[in-house]
Tab-separated table of C-alpha atoms in Angstrom:
chain	number	residue	atom	x	y	z
A	1	MET	CA	-27.428	5.627	-2.023
A	2	THR	CA	-26.377	8.023	-4.808
A	3	GLN	CA	-22.886	7.544	-6.197
A	4	MET	CA	-20.826	10.362	-7.669
A	5	PRO	CA	-19.642	10.085	-11.299
A	6	LYS	CA	-16.034	8.958	-11.721
A	7	SER	CA	-15.201	12.293	-13.365
A	8	ALA	CA	-15.906	13.955	-10.006
A	9	ILE	CA	-13.165	12.063	-8.156
A	10	ASP	CA	-10.853	14.446	-6.305
A	11	LEU	CA	-7.212	13.454	-6.884
A	12	SER	CA	-5.617	16.460	-5.224
A	13	PHE	CA	-3.256	16.132	-2.266
A	14	LYS	CA	-4.395	17.769	0.962
A	15	PRO	CA	-1.566	18.527	3.406
A	16	VAL	CA	-1.872	16.999	6.854
A	17	GLU	CA	-2.807	19.542	9.518
A	18	ASN	CA	-1.990	18.113	12.934
A	19	PRO	CA	-0.465	20.542	15.442
A	20	SER	CA	-0.337	17.892	18.206
A	21	PRO	CA	0.731	14.545	16.741
A	22	LYS	CA	0.949	11.598	19.126
A	23	ARG	CA	3.541	9.425	17.409
A	24	LEU	CA	5.015	11.288	14.461
A	25	SER	CA	7.130	14.355	15.037
A	26	ARG	CA	6.113	17.660	13.520
A	27	GLU	CA	9.187	17.354	11.295
A	28	GLN	CA	7.999	13.979	10.011
A	29	ILE	CA	4.552	15.360	9.216
A	30	ALA	CA	6.195	18.278	7.433
A	31	GLN	CA	8.264	15.790	5.426
A	32	TYR	CA	5.158	13.791	4.499
A	33	ASN	CA	3.490	16.983	3.312
A	34	GLU	CA	6.519	18.220	1.386
A	35	LEU	CA	7.932	14.988	-0.048
A	36	GLY	CA	4.933	12.638	-0.019
A	37	TYR	CA	6.523	9.944	2.118
A	38	VAL	CA	8.277	9.353	5.419
A	39	LYS	CA	10.475	6.475	6.635
A	40	PRO	CA	11.771	4.319	8.220
A	41	PHE	CA	9.875	3.196	11.290
A	42	ASP	CA	10.928	0.225	13.408
A	43	ILE	CA	7.769	-1.783	14.057
A	44	PHE	CA	8.664	-5.464	14.350
A	45	ASN	CA	11.778	-6.663	16.174
A	46	PRO	CA	14.077	-9.196	14.431
A	47	LEU	CA	12.296	-12.205	15.956
A	48	LYS	CA	8.864	-10.976	14.907
A	49	ALA	CA	10.197	-9.998	11.478
A	50	GLU	CA	11.423	-13.573	11.039
A	51	ARG	CA	7.996	-14.847	12.079
A	52	ASN	CA	6.361	-12.509	9.540
A	53	ARG	CA	8.609	-13.988	6.862
A	54	ALA	CA	7.784	-17.549	7.909
A	55	TYR	CA	4.091	-16.676	7.901
A	56	PHE	CA	4.285	-15.285	4.383
A	57	ASP	CA	6.165	-18.380	3.215
A	58	TYR	CA	3.381	-20.501	4.712
A	59	ILE	CA	0.481	-18.650	3.094
A	60	LEU	CA	2.314	-18.460	-0.241
A	61	ALA	CA	2.806	-22.238	-0.157
A	62	SER	CA	-0.852	-22.676	0.834
A	63	MET	CA	-1.992	-20.587	-2.136
A	64	ARG	CA	0.277	-22.427	-4.540
A	65	ALA	CA	-1.154	-25.739	-3.372
A	66	PHE	CA	-4.392	-24.848	-5.182
A	67	ASN	CA	-2.405	-25.001	-8.453
A	68	ASP	CA	-4.805	-22.529	-10.096
A	69	GLY	CA	-2.300	-20.258	-11.805
A	70	ARG	CA	-1.979	-17.554	-9.151
A	71	ASP	CA	1.519	-16.078	-8.925
A	72	THR	CA	3.522	-14.430	-6.120
A	73	TYR	CA	1.598	-11.161	-6.564
A	74	ALA	CA	-1.817	-12.793	-6.058
A	75	ILE	CA	-2.178	-12.491	-2.275
A	76	ASN	CA	-4.255	-9.372	-2.728
A	77	GLY	CA	-7.177	-8.391	-0.509
A	78	TYR	CA	-6.904	-11.245	1.994
A	79	HIS	CA	-6.935	-9.140	5.173
A	80	SER	CA	-10.516	-10.204	5.912
A	81	ARG	CA	-9.747	-13.855	5.174
A	82	CYS	CA	-6.320	-14.415	6.725
A	83	HIS	CA	-5.823	-13.992	10.463
A	84	GLY	CA	-2.123	-13.166	10.164
A	85	ILE	CA	-2.626	-10.397	7.601
A	86	TYR	CA	-5.432	-8.899	9.701
A	87	GLU	CA	-3.123	-8.892	12.730
A	88	MET	CA	-0.323	-7.095	10.878
A	89	ALA	CA	-2.687	-4.554	9.322
A	90	THR	CA	-4.315	-3.668	12.665
A	91	ASP	CA	-1.094	-3.526	14.691
A	92	SER	CA	-1.517	-0.622	17.100
A	93	ARG	CA	1.985	0.723	16.437
A	94	ILE	CA	1.207	1.171	12.758
A	95	LEU	CA	-2.244	2.585	13.505
A	96	ASP	CA	-0.680	5.155	15.849
A	97	LEU	CA	1.501	6.434	12.992
A	98	VAL	CA	-1.358	6.429	10.516
A	99	GLU	CA	-3.663	8.242	12.949
A	100	ASP	CA	-1.350	11.238	12.950
A	101	ILE	CA	-1.916	11.496	9.171
A	102	VAL	CA	-5.563	10.513	8.598
A	103	GLY	CA	-7.107	11.217	12.012
A	104	PRO	CA	-8.653	9.057	14.745
A	105	ASN	CA	-11.087	7.173	12.481
A	106	ILE	CA	-9.170	4.662	10.351
A	107	ILE	CA	-10.380	2.383	7.570
A	108	ILE	CA	-8.251	-0.442	6.170
A	109	TRP	CA	-9.641	-1.066	2.715
A	110	ALA	CA	-6.913	-3.101	0.995
A	111	THR	CA	-3.747	-5.127	1.513
A	112	HIS	CA	-1.409	-6.676	-1.029
A	113	PHE	CA	1.813	-8.678	-0.838
A	114	PHE	CA	4.282	-7.648	-3.542
A	115	CYS	CA	6.716	-10.544	-3.715
A	116	LYS	CA	9.499	-10.345	-6.273
A	117	VAL	CA	11.270	-13.670	-6.466
A	118	PRO	CA	14.966	-13.802	-7.422
A	119	HIS	CA	15.508	-12.797	-11.068
A	120	ASP	CA	11.868	-11.713	-11.416
A	121	PRO	CA	11.592	-9.971	-14.834
A	122	LYS	CA	8.528	-7.895	-13.943
A	123	SER	CA	8.773	-4.215	-13.128
A	124	VAL	CA	6.256	-2.086	-11.279
A	125	PRO	CA	6.052	0.899	-13.667
A	126	TRP	CA	6.076	4.497	-12.477
A	127	HIS	CA	2.522	5.168	-11.353
A	128	GLN	CA	0.234	6.941	-8.905
A	129	ASP	CA	-1.830	4.537	-6.811
A	130	ALA	CA	-4.917	6.746	-6.656
A	131	SER	CA	-5.090	6.758	-10.461
A	132	TYR	CA	-6.450	3.202	-10.215
A	133	TRP	CA	-8.884	3.637	-7.356
A	134	PRO	CA	-12.540	4.804	-7.499
A	135	LEU	CA	-12.157	6.641	-4.184
A	136	SER	CA	-12.716	10.336	-3.509
A	137	PRO	CA	-11.020	12.367	-2.230
A	138	ALA	CA	-7.506	10.911	-2.554
A	139	ARG	CA	-6.552	10.587	1.110
A	140	THR	CA	-5.177	7.041	1.376
A	141	VAL	CA	-1.830	6.512	3.062
A	142	THR	CA	0.011	3.269	2.347
A	143	ALA	CA	2.128	1.473	4.901
A	144	TRP	CA	4.800	-0.670	3.228
A	145	ILE	CA	5.951	-3.434	5.602
A	146	ALA	CA	9.259	-5.026	4.687
A	147	ILE	CA	8.905	-8.804	4.951
A	148	ASP	CA	12.416	-9.287	3.548
A	149	ASP	CA	15.359	-6.905	3.774
A	150	VAL	CA	14.828	-4.435	0.925
A	151	ALA	CA	17.659	-2.660	-0.886
A	152	VAL	CA	18.339	-1.228	-4.322
A	153	GLU	CA	20.056	-4.518	-5.149
A	154	ASN	CA	16.849	-6.569	-4.853
A	155	SER	CA	14.437	-4.047	-6.362
A	156	ALA	CA	13.521	-1.624	-3.608
A	157	MET	CA	10.574	0.626	-4.290
A	158	HIS	CA	11.621	4.092	-5.516
A	159	VAL	CA	9.559	7.239	-5.062
A	160	ILE	CA	9.798	10.608	-6.761
A	161	PRO	CA	9.701	13.193	-3.972
A	162	ARG	CA	7.190	16.042	-4.359
A	163	SER	CA	5.379	14.348	-7.235
A	164	HIS	CA	2.287	13.940	-5.013
A	165	ASN	CA	1.563	17.669	-5.372
A	166	LYS	CA	1.391	17.683	-9.175
A	167	GLY	CA	-2.127	16.308	-9.633
A	168	HIS	CA	-3.157	13.381	-11.781
A	169	LEU	CA	-0.305	12.859	-14.229
A	170	LYS	CA	-0.580	11.713	-17.818
A	171	TRP	CA	0.116	8.027	-18.291
A	172	LYS	CA	0.370	5.445	-21.062
A	173	ASN	CA	-0.186	1.714	-21.256
A	174	THR	CA	2.743	-0.282	-19.952
A	175	GLU	CA	5.049	-2.106	-22.341
A	176	GLY	CA	7.049	-5.207	-21.461
A	177	PRO	CA	6.762	-7.520	-18.432
A	178	ALA	CA	5.061	-5.545	-15.690
A	179	VAL	CA	2.793	-5.937	-12.689
A	180	LEU	CA	0.578	-2.926	-13.565
A	181	ASN	CA	-0.781	-1.477	-16.818
A	182	GLN	CA	-0.235	2.267	-16.226
A	183	GLU	CA	3.070	4.080	-16.631
A	184	VAL	CA	3.525	7.808	-16.069
A	185	GLU	CA	4.894	9.491	-19.187
A	186	ASN	CA	8.151	11.463	-19.411
A	187	ILE	CA	9.108	10.523	-15.888
A	188	LYS	CA	12.420	12.409	-15.794
A	189	GLN	CA	10.660	15.766	-15.721
A	190	TYR	CA	9.360	15.058	-12.212
A	191	GLY	CA	12.704	14.745	-10.459
A	192	LYS	CA	15.204	12.228	-9.173
A	193	PRO	CA	13.887	8.935	-7.746
A	194	GLU	CA	14.771	8.033	-4.175
A	195	PRO	CA	15.017	4.399	-2.995
A	196	ILE	CA	13.007	3.204	0.006
A	197	GLU	CA	15.461	0.756	1.572
A	198	LEU	CA	14.164	-1.026	4.669
A	199	ARG	CA	15.207	-3.793	7.002
A	200	ALA	CA	12.722	-6.597	7.528
A	201	GLY	CA	10.266	-5.392	10.164
A	202	GLN	CA	10.529	-1.727	9.235
A	203	ILE	CA	7.843	0.254	7.407
A	204	SER	CA	7.518	3.355	5.285
A	205	LEU	CA	4.440	5.536	4.723
A	206	HIS	CA	3.554	7.210	1.423
A	207	ALA	CA	0.724	9.278	-0.042
A	208	ASP	CA	-1.561	7.829	-2.690
A	209	MET	CA	-0.612	10.456	-5.299
A	210	ILE	CA	3.174	10.083	-5.128
A	211	VAL	CA	4.804	8.596	-8.224
A	212	HIS	CA	6.616	5.360	-7.397
A	213	GLY	CA	7.654	2.040	-8.873
A	214	SER	CA	10.316	-0.648	-8.836
A	215	GLN	CA	12.623	-2.353	-11.297
A	216	PRO	CA	12.832	-6.078	-12.063
A	217	ASN	CA	14.581	-8.032	-9.333
A	218	ARG	CA	17.839	-8.953	-11.017
A	219	SER	CA	19.383	-10.283	-7.806
A	220	ALA	CA	19.442	-13.766	-6.289
A	221	ARG	CA	17.583	-12.448	-3.222
A	222	ARG	CA	13.807	-12.250	-2.827
A	223	ARG	CA	12.062	-8.934	-2.129
A	224	CYS	CA	8.695	-9.104	-0.425
A	225	GLY	CA	6.630	-6.359	1.157
A	226	LEU	CA	3.061	-6.027	2.403
A	227	THR	CA	1.162	-2.880	1.425
A	228	ILE	CA	-1.705	-1.779	3.652
A	229	ARG	CA	-4.088	0.977	2.504
A	230	TYR	CA	-5.500	3.241	5.218
A	231	CYS	CA	-7.918	6.153	4.836
A	232	PRO	CA	-10.357	8.202	6.906
A	233	PRO	CA	-14.051	7.284	6.518
A	234	GLU	CA	-14.674	10.625	4.774
A	235	VAL	CA	-13.126	9.034	1.676
A	236	GLU	CA	-16.020	7.708	-0.388
A	237	PRO	CA	-15.827	4.524	-2.463
A	238	VAL	CA	-17.414	5.709	-5.717
A	239	ASP	CA	-17.811	2.049	-6.627
A	240	ARG	CA	-19.343	0.616	-3.453
A	241	PHE	CA	-17.736	-2.774	-4.077
A	242	TRP	CA	-14.398	-1.228	-3.162
A	243	GLY	CA	-15.647	-0.650	0.368
A	244	SER	CA	-17.068	-4.123	0.849
A	245	ASN	CA	-13.864	-5.794	2.087
A	246	SER	CA	-12.796	-3.101	4.524
A	247	ILE	CA	-12.045	-3.064	8.243
A	248	LEU	CA	-12.875	-0.296	10.683
A	249	ALA	CA	-9.514	-0.431	12.428
A	250	ARG	CA	-10.050	2.463	14.831
A	251	GLY	CA	-12.794	4.953	15.715
A	252	THR	CA	-16.129	5.223	13.888
A	253	ASP	CA	-17.533	5.369	10.359
A	254	PRO	CA	-20.206	8.070	10.482
A	255	HIS	CA	-21.144	7.776	6.790
A	256	GLY	CA	-21.589	3.999	6.652
A	257	TRP	CA	-19.779	3.715	3.330
A	258	TRP	CA	-17.341	1.074	4.563
A	259	ALA	CA	-17.771	-2.472	5.791
A	260	ASN	CA	-16.363	-3.635	9.102
A	261	LYS	CA	-15.170	-7.153	8.446
A	262	PRO	CA	-14.471	-9.192	11.585
A	263	LYS	CA	-11.140	-10.762	12.427
A	264	PRO	CA	-10.897	-14.003	10.438
A	265	PRO	CA	-10.408	-17.139	12.524
A	266	GLY	CA	-7.881	-18.775	10.222
A	267	GLU	CA	-6.164	-18.613	6.851
A	268	ASP	CA	-8.444	-18.809	3.808
A	269	LEU	CA	-6.322	-18.787	0.645
A	270	THR	CA	-9.068	-19.669	-1.828
A	271	SER	CA	-9.389	-17.268	-4.749
A	272	PRO	CA	-10.990	-13.943	-3.646
A	273	ASP	CA	-13.794	-12.044	-5.318
A	274	LYS	CA	-12.984	-9.440	-7.973
A	275	PRO	CA	-12.263	-6.620	-8.676
A	276	LYS	CA	-8.981	-6.389	-6.827
A	277	ALA	CA	-7.478	-3.291	-5.251
A	278	ILE	CA	-4.953	-2.393	-7.935
A	279	GLY	CA	-1.919	-0.304	-7.130
A	280	GLY	CA	1.638	-1.414	-6.671
A	281	ASN	CA	5.051	-1.083	-5.180
C-alpha cells in the first residue's frame, strides 16, 4: 500500500460540522471549534473514580516490579495489553461525546498515563500533539481523564485557546527537565493560557493542534491523568506502525488502515514495542 510522504501531512484544523449532536450541545461544539477544547464532563462517579485510582496504583506498582528503569510516564500504549485501560478507553459515555466530534466510526490509536508525582521537576513544554504524529489529516481528539483531582496547584494542564487554528507553529528543542523534546517558540504571542482543572472522574476534550503543556508539580499532591487519542478512520497513519496498536471502538474502518486489537484478558505490563505515541499533557 502506497504511503504519502511526511511533507504531505495535513496539519490544518477542520471545524466540526454536526447539526444534530447526540450528546454534546451545539454550544459545546461551537466552543470546541472556536477554542479548541471543551470541558468538563462528569463520566465516572466518586466510587468509580476511586477504583480508577486504585487500578492505576496497581498497574504502576506492577510495572515498577520489573525494575527496568521505566518511570511514571512509561505506561504508554498499553490499551491493547491492559484490560482496565481498554475498558476506560472504550467507555460508551466517552465514545458518545467523541462521536459528536469525529463521527460514528471511531478509532482509538493511543493511550498514555501522565503521572506527575509530588515535587516532580519535569515540565510538559508548550507543544502541539499533532506535530509529533505521522497521521494525516490532523483530526485526533484527545480525552483527558482525571485519575487524581487536578488543579493549578498540582500542575494542571493549560491550553492556549484558539491556538489550534494557527497551523503548525515553529518550535525549538526543549531545555531543562521535560517530558517532551519540542517547545513552541515565543509562546506569549498566542494568548493567555487557561487551566484545565478537573475532579477525579471528569474528562476534558481537546483538538490535536491546540497548544498546551504543564508546569513541574511543585506540590505535595500527585497529578495523574489518562490521555486517550480518538480519530475517524479517514485519518491515515503515514507510518503504518502507528496504526498497528489501534482499536476499532465503534463503527467500521472502510480503508483498512487501522488494526482492531481485541480486548486483552488481563494486565500485561512488560515493556511495549517502539515507537511510542508521543504527545503530552
